[in-house]
């Protein structure tokens, strides 16, 4: 995709070129879709991700909210360090690269940045991935499919082979459908030279997330399934 940021209505936009002629800054406002009866609802606990039904298909509109300590200072303002450093633009570009590699993640549609003095706020629009559930939801079901755990290990290995260091690989950011695993939520993720050290960190984070969500341990309760995931991941990396 050959996209370049441009200024429009005093805001910075980055967009899939197919939408260059039609994009509006309104697209990034929930109220715009709500007023048209096109706002379908939120899946996110933080209320940051909303599904919208557009004439081009279902999209997800995501506003960037700060986590951790900074959230107390400001809910959604980030320190400006240059246009290309903005979260939404970086995630857009990463998702675009992921698409070009044919890996399973959302297609980016558009991103917006509003500069506010020394700070900025930002939003991202991407395609909605049709899915049955998040992996977090499926972990609460008693019946587990070992093939699915292996498939998840396989998908993570593919991303790792391309050097994609997911900054928040957890069970909520893995979407399941019958035959596909998709990874989402690449905010603050980066591309690095493949190295087992950061790759292992991703896997350990995922392990903690599984245990937190399910209140079961990977060492005992999930041991067979977890080993299947890790073995598949390891085999494909080497
Ligand atoms: N592209 C997408 N397709 C389908 N569902 C999505 C998509 N992006 C986000 N979601 C849903 O919204 C939830 C929250 O989105 P996410 O990007 O993980 O933001 P956050 O974790 O910051 O709230 C996800 O767990 C998922 O259920
Ligand atoms: Mg998430």
mmCIF file of C-alpha atoms and ligand atoms in Angstrom:
data_model
loop_
_atom_site.group_PDB
_atom_site.id
_atom_site.type_symbol
_atom_site.label_atom_id
_atom_site.label_comp_id
_atom_site.label_asym_id
_atom_site.label_seq_id
_atom_site.Cartn_x
_atom_site.Cartn_y
_atom_site.Cartn_z
ATOM 1 C CA UNK A 1 0.000 0.000 0.000
ATOM 2 C CA UNK A 2 1.429 3.374 -0.887
ATOM 3 C CA UNK A 3 0.025 5.691 1.792
ATOM 4 C CA UNK A 4 1.329 9.036 2.937
ATOM 5 C CA UNK A 5 -0.001 11.214 5.765
ATOM 6 C CA UNK A 6 -1.884 14.322 4.673
ATOM 7 C CA UNK A 7 -3.463 17.227 6.500
ATOM 8 C CA UNK A 8 -7.235 17.677 6.293
ATOM 9 C CA UNK A 9 -9.454 19.881 8.506
ATOM 10 C CA UNK A 10 -6.416 20.586 10.707
ATOM 11 C CA UNK A 11 -6.002 16.857 11.384
ATOM 12 C CA UNK A 12 -3.442 14.378 10.085
ATOM 13 C CA UNK A 13 -4.786 11.396 8.185
ATOM 14 C CA UNK A 14 -3.189 8.249 6.857
ATOM 15 C CA UNK A 15 -5.394 6.128 4.696
ATOM 16 C CA UNK A 16 -5.602 3.105 2.436
ATOM 17 C CA UNK A 17 -5.413 4.817 -1.014
ATOM 18 C CA UNK A 18 -8.742 3.247 -2.044
ATOM 19 C CA UNK A 19 -10.444 5.640 0.402
ATOM 20 C CA UNK A 20 -8.385 8.767 -0.309
ATOM 21 C CA UNK A 21 -11.228 10.446 -2.200
ATOM 22 C CA UNK A 22 -13.990 9.645 0.278
ATOM 23 C CA UNK A 23 -12.410 9.759 3.746
ATOM 24 C CA UNK A 24 -13.818 12.271 6.248
ATOM 25 C CA UNK A 25 -12.500 13.252 9.660
ATOM 26 C CA UNK A 26 -16.019 12.418 10.914
ATOM 27 C CA UNK A 27 -15.253 8.758 10.340
ATOM 28 C CA UNK A 28 -13.222 8.814 13.553
ATOM 29 C CA UNK A 29 -16.124 10.099 15.680
ATOM 30 C CA UNK A 30 -18.405 7.525 17.299
ATOM 31 C CA UNK A 31 -21.289 10.015 17.166
ATOM 32 C CA UNK A 32 -21.089 10.156 13.365
ATOM 33 C CA UNK A 33 -21.838 6.405 13.100
ATOM 34 C CA UNK A 34 -24.281 6.466 16.005
ATOM 35 C CA UNK A 35 -26.416 9.122 14.307
ATOM 36 C CA UNK A 36 -26.665 6.943 11.222
ATOM 37 C CA UNK A 37 -27.560 3.824 13.206
ATOM 38 C CA UNK A 38 -24.269 2.291 12.111
ATOM 39 C CA UNK A 39 -22.559 1.931 15.492
ATOM 40 C CA UNK A 40 -22.889 -1.740 16.383
ATOM 41 C CA UNK A 41 -21.282 -1.795 19.831
ATOM 42 C CA UNK A 42 -18.090 -2.263 21.744
ATOM 43 C CA UNK A 43 -16.182 -5.451 22.514
ATOM 44 C CA UNK A 44 -13.614 -3.774 24.603
ATOM 45 C CA UNK A 45 -13.664 -3.512 28.372
ATOM 46 C CA UNK A 46 -12.005 -0.126 28.085
ATOM 47 C CA UNK A 47 -14.614 1.003 25.571
ATOM 48 C CA UNK A 48 -11.905 1.803 23.079
ATOM 49 C CA UNK A 49 -12.937 -0.445 20.168
ATOM 50 C CA UNK A 50 -16.282 -0.030 18.381
ATOM 51 C CA UNK A 51 -17.684 -2.011 15.483
ATOM 52 C CA UNK A 52 -19.223 0.119 12.734
ATOM 53 C CA UNK A 53 -21.258 -0.994 9.751
ATOM 54 C CA UNK A 54 -20.143 0.999 6.730
ATOM 55 C CA UNK A 55 -21.100 0.779 3.082
ATOM 56 C CA UNK A 56 -17.702 -0.895 2.517
ATOM 57 C CA UNK A 57 -18.124 -3.549 5.210
ATOM 58 C CA UNK A 58 -17.762 -3.870 8.958
ATOM 59 C CA UNK A 59 -14.896 -1.943 10.480
ATOM 60 C CA UNK A 60 -13.511 -1.427 13.978
ATOM 61 C CA UNK A 61 -12.938 2.142 15.187
ATOM 62 C CA UNK A 62 -10.401 2.352 17.980
ATOM 63 C CA UNK A 63 -9.515 5.384 20.097
ATOM 64 C CA UNK A 64 -6.127 5.200 21.820
ATOM 65 C CA UNK A 65 -6.448 5.365 25.580
ATOM 66 C CA UNK A 66 -3.472 5.429 27.870
ATOM 67 C CA UNK A 67 -2.892 2.564 30.252
ATOM 68 C CA UNK A 68 -0.975 2.410 33.505
ATOM 69 C CA UNK A 69 0.121 5.371 35.565
ATOM 70 C CA UNK A 70 -0.053 7.946 32.784
ATOM 71 C CA UNK A 71 -3.783 7.357 32.494
ATOM 72 C CA UNK A 72 -4.169 9.286 35.738
ATOM 73 C CA UNK A 73 -2.503 12.320 34.187
ATOM 74 C CA UNK A 74 -4.244 12.127 30.859
ATOM 75 C CA UNK A 75 -6.750 9.663 29.462
ATOM 76 C CA UNK A 76 -5.815 9.874 25.824
ATOM 77 C CA UNK A 77 -3.064 12.425 25.246
ATOM 78 C CA UNK A 78 0.388 11.271 24.159
ATOM 79 C CA UNK A 79 3.570 13.314 24.020
ATOM 80 C CA UNK A 80 4.272 14.522 20.478
ATOM 81 C CA UNK A 81 7.659 13.350 19.172
ATOM 82 C CA UNK A 82 6.930 13.583 15.438
ATOM 83 C CA UNK A 83 4.165 12.539 13.075
ATOM 84 C CA UNK A 84 5.652 9.186 12.193
ATOM 85 C CA UNK A 85 6.017 8.326 15.872
ATOM 86 C CA UNK A 86 2.308 8.621 16.577
ATOM 87 C CA UNK A 87 0.761 5.359 17.846
ATOM 88 C CA UNK A 88 -2.016 5.119 15.276
ATOM 89 C CA UNK A 89 0.317 5.792 12.336
ATOM 90 C CA UNK A 90 2.802 3.211 13.592
ATOM 91 C CA UNK A 91 0.090 0.596 14.071
ATOM 92 C CA UNK A 92 -1.382 1.388 10.632
ATOM 93 C CA UNK A 93 2.022 0.875 9.028
ATOM 94 C CA UNK A 94 2.704 -2.303 10.952
ATOM 95 C CA UNK A 95 -0.710 -3.766 10.015
ATOM 96 C CA UNK A 96 0.000 -2.845 6.402
ATOM 97 C CA UNK A 97 3.308 -4.706 6.505
ATOM 98 C CA UNK A 98 1.644 -7.697 8.177
ATOM 99 C CA UNK A 99 -0.886 -7.759 5.303
ATOM 100 C CA UNK A 100 1.892 -7.686 2.723
ATOM 101 C CA UNK A 101 3.401 -10.748 4.415
ATOM 102 C CA UNK A 102 0.045 -12.536 4.290
ATOM 103 C CA UNK A 103 -0.199 -13.002 8.055
ATOM 104 C CA UNK A 104 -3.588 -13.152 9.816
ATOM 105 C CA UNK A 105 -4.329 -9.731 11.359
ATOM 106 C CA UNK A 106 -6.745 -6.858 10.562
ATOM 107 C CA UNK A 107 -6.387 -4.853 7.350
ATOM 108 C CA UNK A 108 -5.803 -1.176 8.144
ATOM 109 C CA UNK A 109 -8.277 1.321 6.674
ATOM 110 C CA UNK A 110 -7.256 4.713 8.069
ATOM 111 C CA UNK A 111 -5.604 6.485 10.986
ATOM 112 C CA UNK A 112 -5.988 9.981 12.408
ATOM 113 C CA UNK A 113 -3.790 12.159 14.570
ATOM 114 C CA UNK A 114 -4.836 15.458 16.171
ATOM 115 C CA UNK A 115 -1.962 17.581 17.427
ATOM 116 C CA UNK A 116 -2.776 19.434 20.648
ATOM 117 C CA UNK A 117 0.187 21.590 21.606
ATOM 118 C CA UNK A 118 2.903 19.331 22.954
ATOM 119 C CA UNK A 119 0.538 16.344 22.855
ATOM 120 C CA UNK A 120 -1.699 14.448 20.435
ATOM 121 C CA UNK A 121 -4.708 12.176 20.446
ATOM 122 C CA UNK A 122 -5.261 9.471 17.825
ATOM 123 C CA UNK A 123 -7.564 6.836 16.340
ATOM 124 C CA UNK A 124 -7.394 3.867 14.009
ATOM 125 C CA UNK A 125 -9.915 2.245 11.694
ATOM 126 C CA UNK A 126 -9.354 -1.347 10.559
ATOM 127 C CA UNK A 127 -11.403 -4.139 9.063
ATOM 128 C CA UNK A 128 -13.398 -6.214 11.483
ATOM 129 C CA UNK A 129 -12.316 -9.838 11.587
ATOM 130 C CA UNK A 130 -15.329 -12.166 11.668
ATOM 131 C CA UNK A 131 -14.737 -14.563 14.544
ATOM 132 C CA UNK A 132 -16.530 -16.972 16.862
ATOM 133 C CA UNK A 133 -14.854 -15.809 20.060
ATOM 134 C CA UNK A 134 -11.662 -14.502 21.561
ATOM 135 C CA UNK A 135 -9.325 -17.161 22.892
ATOM 136 C CA UNK A 136 -9.975 -15.759 26.374
ATOM 137 C CA UNK A 137 -13.675 -16.608 26.007
ATOM 138 C CA UNK A 138 -12.947 -20.081 24.691
ATOM 139 C CA UNK A 139 -10.636 -20.846 27.625
ATOM 140 C CA UNK A 140 -13.679 -20.772 29.876
ATOM 141 C CA UNK A 141 -15.229 -23.693 28.006
ATOM 142 C CA UNK A 142 -14.489 -27.144 29.378
ATOM 143 C CA UNK A 143 -13.963 -28.728 25.969
ATOM 144 C CA UNK A 144 -10.578 -27.808 24.526
ATOM 145 C CA UNK A 145 -9.273 -28.718 21.105
ATOM 146 C CA UNK A 146 -5.561 -29.560 21.071
ATOM 147 C CA UNK A 147 -5.385 -28.755 17.332
ATOM 148 C CA UNK A 148 -6.466 -25.228 18.130
ATOM 149 C CA UNK A 149 -3.700 -24.776 20.702
ATOM 150 C CA UNK A 150 -1.189 -26.043 18.130
ATOM 151 C CA UNK A 151 -2.594 -23.669 15.540
ATOM 152 C CA UNK A 152 -2.122 -20.775 17.939
ATOM 153 C CA UNK A 153 1.507 -21.832 18.470
ATOM 154 C CA UNK A 154 1.911 -22.016 14.699
ATOM 155 C CA UNK A 155 0.450 -18.537 14.141
ATOM 156 C CA UNK A 156 2.642 -16.941 16.812
ATOM 157 C CA UNK A 157 5.707 -18.611 15.262
ATOM 158 C CA UNK A 158 4.825 -17.086 11.869
ATOM 159 C CA UNK A 159 4.703 -13.598 13.385
ATOM 160 C CA UNK A 160 7.944 -14.251 15.265
ATOM 161 C CA UNK A 161 9.723 -15.421 12.120
ATOM 162 C CA UNK A 162 8.875 -12.054 10.602
ATOM 163 C CA UNK A 163 10.285 -10.290 13.660
ATOM 164 C CA UNK A 164 6.956 -8.986 14.954
ATOM 165 C CA UNK A 165 7.276 -8.380 18.686
ATOM 166 C CA UNK A 166 3.682 -8.108 19.941
ATOM 167 C CA UNK A 167 3.742 -5.763 22.918
ATOM 168 C CA UNK A 168 0.609 -7.256 24.495
ATOM 169 C CA UNK A 169 0.209 -10.871 23.425
ATOM 170 C CA UNK A 170 -2.661 -12.051 25.620
ATOM 171 C CA UNK A 171 -5.680 -14.329 25.274
ATOM 172 C CA UNK A 172 -8.014 -11.373 24.528
ATOM 173 C CA UNK A 173 -5.900 -10.397 21.529
ATOM 174 C CA UNK A 174 -6.263 -13.773 19.795
ATOM 175 C CA UNK A 175 -9.445 -14.232 17.756
ATOM 176 C CA UNK A 176 -10.765 -17.671 16.825
ATOM 177 C CA UNK A 177 -12.896 -18.815 13.947
ATOM 178 C CA UNK A 178 -13.388 -22.384 12.728
ATOM 179 C CA UNK A 179 -10.220 -22.597 10.693
ATOM 180 C CA UNK A 180 -8.365 -19.332 11.381
ATOM 181 C CA UNK A 181 -6.443 -17.731 14.190
ATOM 182 C CA UNK A 182 -6.020 -13.948 14.025
ATOM 183 C CA UNK A 183 -3.856 -11.703 16.171
ATOM 184 C CA UNK A 184 -5.056 -8.158 16.954
ATOM 185 C CA UNK A 185 -4.116 -5.110 19.041
ATOM 186 C CA UNK A 186 -0.644 -4.217 17.720
ATOM 187 C CA UNK A 187 -0.463 -0.867 19.542
ATOM 188 C CA UNK A 188 3.194 -0.199 20.422
ATOM 189 C CA UNK A 189 4.366 -3.415 18.763
ATOM 190 C CA UNK A 190 7.593 -3.358 16.746
ATOM 191 C CA UNK A 191 9.603 -5.238 14.163
ATOM 192 C CA UNK A 192 12.909 -6.602 15.386
ATOM 193 C CA UNK A 193 15.577 -9.023 14.320
ATOM 194 C CA UNK A 194 14.222 -12.444 15.309
ATOM 195 C CA UNK A 195 15.717 -13.420 18.652
ATOM 196 C CA UNK A 196 14.618 -16.066 21.105
ATOM 197 C CA UNK A 197 14.860 -13.649 24.047
ATOM 198 C CA UNK A 198 11.986 -11.354 23.074
ATOM 199 C CA UNK A 199 10.082 -14.193 21.448
ATOM 200 C CA UNK A 200 10.135 -16.113 24.727
ATOM 201 C CA UNK A 201 8.946 -12.984 26.547
ATOM 202 C CA UNK A 202 5.878 -12.892 24.289
ATOM 203 C CA UNK A 203 5.154 -16.546 25.073
ATOM 204 C CA UNK A 204 5.563 -16.040 28.813
ATOM 205 C CA UNK A 205 3.204 -13.087 28.740
ATOM 206 C CA UNK A 206 0.646 -15.229 26.940
ATOM 207 C CA UNK A 207 1.098 -17.966 29.535
ATOM 208 C CA UNK A 208 0.396 -15.538 32.383
ATOM 209 C CA UNK A 209 -2.680 -14.284 30.542
ATOM 210 C CA UNK A 210 -4.084 -17.797 30.055
ATOM 211 C CA UNK A 211 -3.590 -18.523 33.743
ATOM 212 C CA UNK A 212 -5.189 -15.252 34.788
ATOM 213 C CA UNK A 213 -8.201 -15.628 32.509
ATOM 214 C CA UNK A 214 -8.872 -19.288 33.317
ATOM 215 C CA UNK A 215 -7.653 -19.429 36.905
ATOM 216 C CA UNK A 216 -5.834 -22.609 35.906
ATOM 217 C CA UNK A 217 -2.106 -23.300 35.607
ATOM 218 C CA UNK A 218 -0.154 -24.198 32.474
ATOM 219 C CA UNK A 219 2.093 -26.405 34.606
ATOM 220 C CA UNK A 220 -0.716 -28.685 35.788
ATOM 221 C CA UNK A 221 -4.267 -28.077 34.527
ATOM 222 C CA UNK A 222 -3.340 -27.058 30.980
ATOM 223 C CA UNK A 223 -0.026 -28.886 30.808
ATOM 224 C CA UNK A 224 -0.743 -31.128 27.793
ATOM 225 C CA UNK A 225 -2.354 -28.360 25.763
ATOM 226 C CA UNK A 226 0.232 -25.747 26.701
ATOM 227 C CA UNK A 227 3.079 -28.120 25.797
ATOM 228 C CA UNK A 228 1.431 -28.753 22.422
ATOM 229 C CA UNK A 229 1.306 -24.993 21.764
ATOM 230 C CA UNK A 230 4.896 -24.390 22.843
ATOM 231 C CA UNK A 231 6.235 -27.397 20.919
ATOM 232 C CA UNK A 232 4.569 -26.291 17.689
ATOM 233 C CA UNK A 233 5.843 -22.754 18.200
ATOM 234 C CA UNK A 234 9.390 -23.973 18.907
ATOM 235 C CA UNK A 235 9.529 -26.425 16.018
ATOM 236 C CA UNK A 236 8.524 -23.772 13.543
ATOM 237 C CA UNK A 237 10.974 -21.220 14.827
ATOM 238 C CA UNK A 238 13.989 -23.475 14.499
HETATM 239 N N1 LIG B 1 -10.145 -5.951 13.887
HETATM 240 C C1 LIG B 1 -10.961 -6.501 14.789
HETATM 241 N N2 LIG B 1 -11.881 -7.428 14.408
HETATM 242 C C2 LIG B 1 -12.713 -7.991 15.293
HETATM 243 N N3 LIG B 1 -12.741 -7.683 16.614
HETATM 244 C C3 LIG B 1 -11.870 -6.778 17.059
HETATM 245 C C4 LIG B 1 -10.932 -6.135 16.192
HETATM 246 N N4 LIG B 1 -10.198 -5.266 16.916
HETATM 247 C C5 LIG B 1 -10.655 -5.352 18.178
HETATM 248 N N5 LIG B 1 -11.663 -6.252 18.292
HETATM 249 C C6 LIG B 1 -12.401 -6.611 19.529
HETATM 250 O O1 LIG B 1 -12.320 -5.547 20.451
HETATM 251 C C7 LIG B 1 -11.606 -5.930 21.624
HETATM 252 C C8 LIG B 1 -10.699 -4.794 22.084
HETATM 253 O O2 LIG B 1 -9.841 -4.391 21.048
HETATM 254 P P1 LIG B 1 -8.283 -4.173 21.250
HETATM 255 O O3 LIG B 1 -7.734 -3.714 19.954
HETATM 256 O O4 LIG B 1 -7.692 -5.413 21.820
HETATM 257 O O5 LIG B 1 -8.209 -2.952 22.285
HETATM 258 P P2 LIG B 1 -7.959 -2.876 23.875
HETATM 259 O O6 LIG B 1 -7.336 -4.180 24.310
HETATM 260 O O7 LIG B 1 -7.025 -1.728 23.987
HETATM 261 O O8 LIG B 1 -9.299 -2.622 24.482
HETATM 262 C C9 LIG B 1 -10.865 -7.204 21.239
HETATM 263 O O9 LIG B 1 -10.610 -8.059 22.328
HETATM 264 C C10 LIG B 1 -11.812 -7.829 20.222
HETATM 265 O O10 LIG B 1 -12.848 -8.523 20.883
HETATM 266 MG MG1 LIG B 2 -6.638 -5.926 23.493
#
